[in-house]
XYZ file of C-alpha atoms in Angstrom:
121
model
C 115.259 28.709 108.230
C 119.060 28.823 107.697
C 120.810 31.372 105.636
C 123.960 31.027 104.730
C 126.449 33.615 102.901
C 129.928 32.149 100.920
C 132.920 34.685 100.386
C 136.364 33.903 99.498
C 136.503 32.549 96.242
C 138.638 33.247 93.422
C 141.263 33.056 90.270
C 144.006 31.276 91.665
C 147.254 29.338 90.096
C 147.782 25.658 90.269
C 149.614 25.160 93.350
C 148.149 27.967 95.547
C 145.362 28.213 98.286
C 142.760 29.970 99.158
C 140.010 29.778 102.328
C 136.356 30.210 101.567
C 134.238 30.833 104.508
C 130.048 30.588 105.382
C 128.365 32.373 107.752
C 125.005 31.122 109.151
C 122.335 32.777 110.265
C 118.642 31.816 111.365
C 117.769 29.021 113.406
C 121.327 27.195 113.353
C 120.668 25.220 116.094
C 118.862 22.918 114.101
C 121.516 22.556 111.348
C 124.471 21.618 113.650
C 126.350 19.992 110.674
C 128.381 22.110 108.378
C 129.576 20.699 104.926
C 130.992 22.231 101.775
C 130.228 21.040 98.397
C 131.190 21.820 94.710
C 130.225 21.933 91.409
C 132.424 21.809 88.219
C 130.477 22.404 84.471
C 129.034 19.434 83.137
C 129.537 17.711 86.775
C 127.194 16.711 89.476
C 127.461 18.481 92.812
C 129.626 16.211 94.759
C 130.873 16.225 98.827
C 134.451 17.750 99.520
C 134.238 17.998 103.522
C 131.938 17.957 106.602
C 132.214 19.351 110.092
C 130.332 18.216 113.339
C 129.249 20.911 115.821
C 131.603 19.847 117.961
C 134.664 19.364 115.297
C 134.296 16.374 113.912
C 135.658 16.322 110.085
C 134.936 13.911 106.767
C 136.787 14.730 103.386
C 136.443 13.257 100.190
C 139.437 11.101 99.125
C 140.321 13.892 96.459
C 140.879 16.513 99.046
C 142.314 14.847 101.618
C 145.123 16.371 103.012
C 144.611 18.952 100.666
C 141.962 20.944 102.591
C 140.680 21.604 105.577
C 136.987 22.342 107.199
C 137.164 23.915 110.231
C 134.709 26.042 111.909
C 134.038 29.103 114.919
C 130.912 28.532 116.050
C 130.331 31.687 118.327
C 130.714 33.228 114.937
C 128.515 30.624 113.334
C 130.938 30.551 110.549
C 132.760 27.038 108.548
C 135.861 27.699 106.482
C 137.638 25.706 104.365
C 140.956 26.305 103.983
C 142.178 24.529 100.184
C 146.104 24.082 99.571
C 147.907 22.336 97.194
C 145.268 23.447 94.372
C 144.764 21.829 91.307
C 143.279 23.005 87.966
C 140.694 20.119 88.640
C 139.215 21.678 91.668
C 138.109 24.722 89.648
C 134.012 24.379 90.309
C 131.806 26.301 92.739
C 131.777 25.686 96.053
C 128.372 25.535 97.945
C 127.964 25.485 101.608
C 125.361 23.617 103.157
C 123.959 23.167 106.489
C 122.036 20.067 107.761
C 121.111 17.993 111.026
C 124.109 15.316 110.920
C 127.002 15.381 109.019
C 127.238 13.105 106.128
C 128.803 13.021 102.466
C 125.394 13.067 100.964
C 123.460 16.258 99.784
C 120.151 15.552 100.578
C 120.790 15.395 104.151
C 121.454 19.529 104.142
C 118.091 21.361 103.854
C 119.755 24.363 103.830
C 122.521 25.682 100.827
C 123.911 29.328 99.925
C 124.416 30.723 96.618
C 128.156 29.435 95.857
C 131.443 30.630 95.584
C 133.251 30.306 92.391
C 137.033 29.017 92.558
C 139.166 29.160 89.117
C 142.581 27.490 89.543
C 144.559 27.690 86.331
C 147.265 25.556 85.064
């Protein structure tokens, strides 16, 4: 089993940034894909950017160049670092861990709690 603990979220105005980060712990080993995902009210949970073990990154088209997903892994931690912020990216962020790195959910058997991010207009 994977654990994994979000920190960094916030209240932040439209044009700002912030970086969220996850830190793993348990068997990791078998969750070398790290991916964050979000969730806005009244919205399904939807992809916003993968990494590979060895640094391999995927963004959704609404975050590209916007954010990036970058990751230490001898402190088995992802961030994602989020610039450029928009009132529409307001949601909570979940970071999941799974075998391969894809833009699909079900792929990560392993999720923390979330991370809420507030950007105001």
């Amino acid at each position: 089993q994977v654990v994994l603990v979000e920190s960094g979220g916030g209240l932040v105005p439209a044009g700002g940034s912030l970086r969220l980060s996850c830190v793993a712990s348990g068997r990791t080993f078998r969750t070398p894909a790290m991916a964050w995902f979000r969730q806005a009210p009244g919205k399904e949970r939807e992809f916003v950017a993968a990494s590979t073990w060895s640094g391999g990154t995927v963004y959704a088209d609404s975050v590209k160049g916007r954010f990036t997903v970058s990751r230490d892994n001898a402190k088995k931690t992802v961030y994602l670092q989020m610039s450029s912020l928009k009132p529409e990216d307001t949601a909570v962020y979940y970071c999941a861990a799974g075998p391969i790195a894809t833009r699909t959910s079900s792929n990560y058997d392993n999720w923390g709690q979330g991370t809420q991010v507030t950007v105001s207009s």
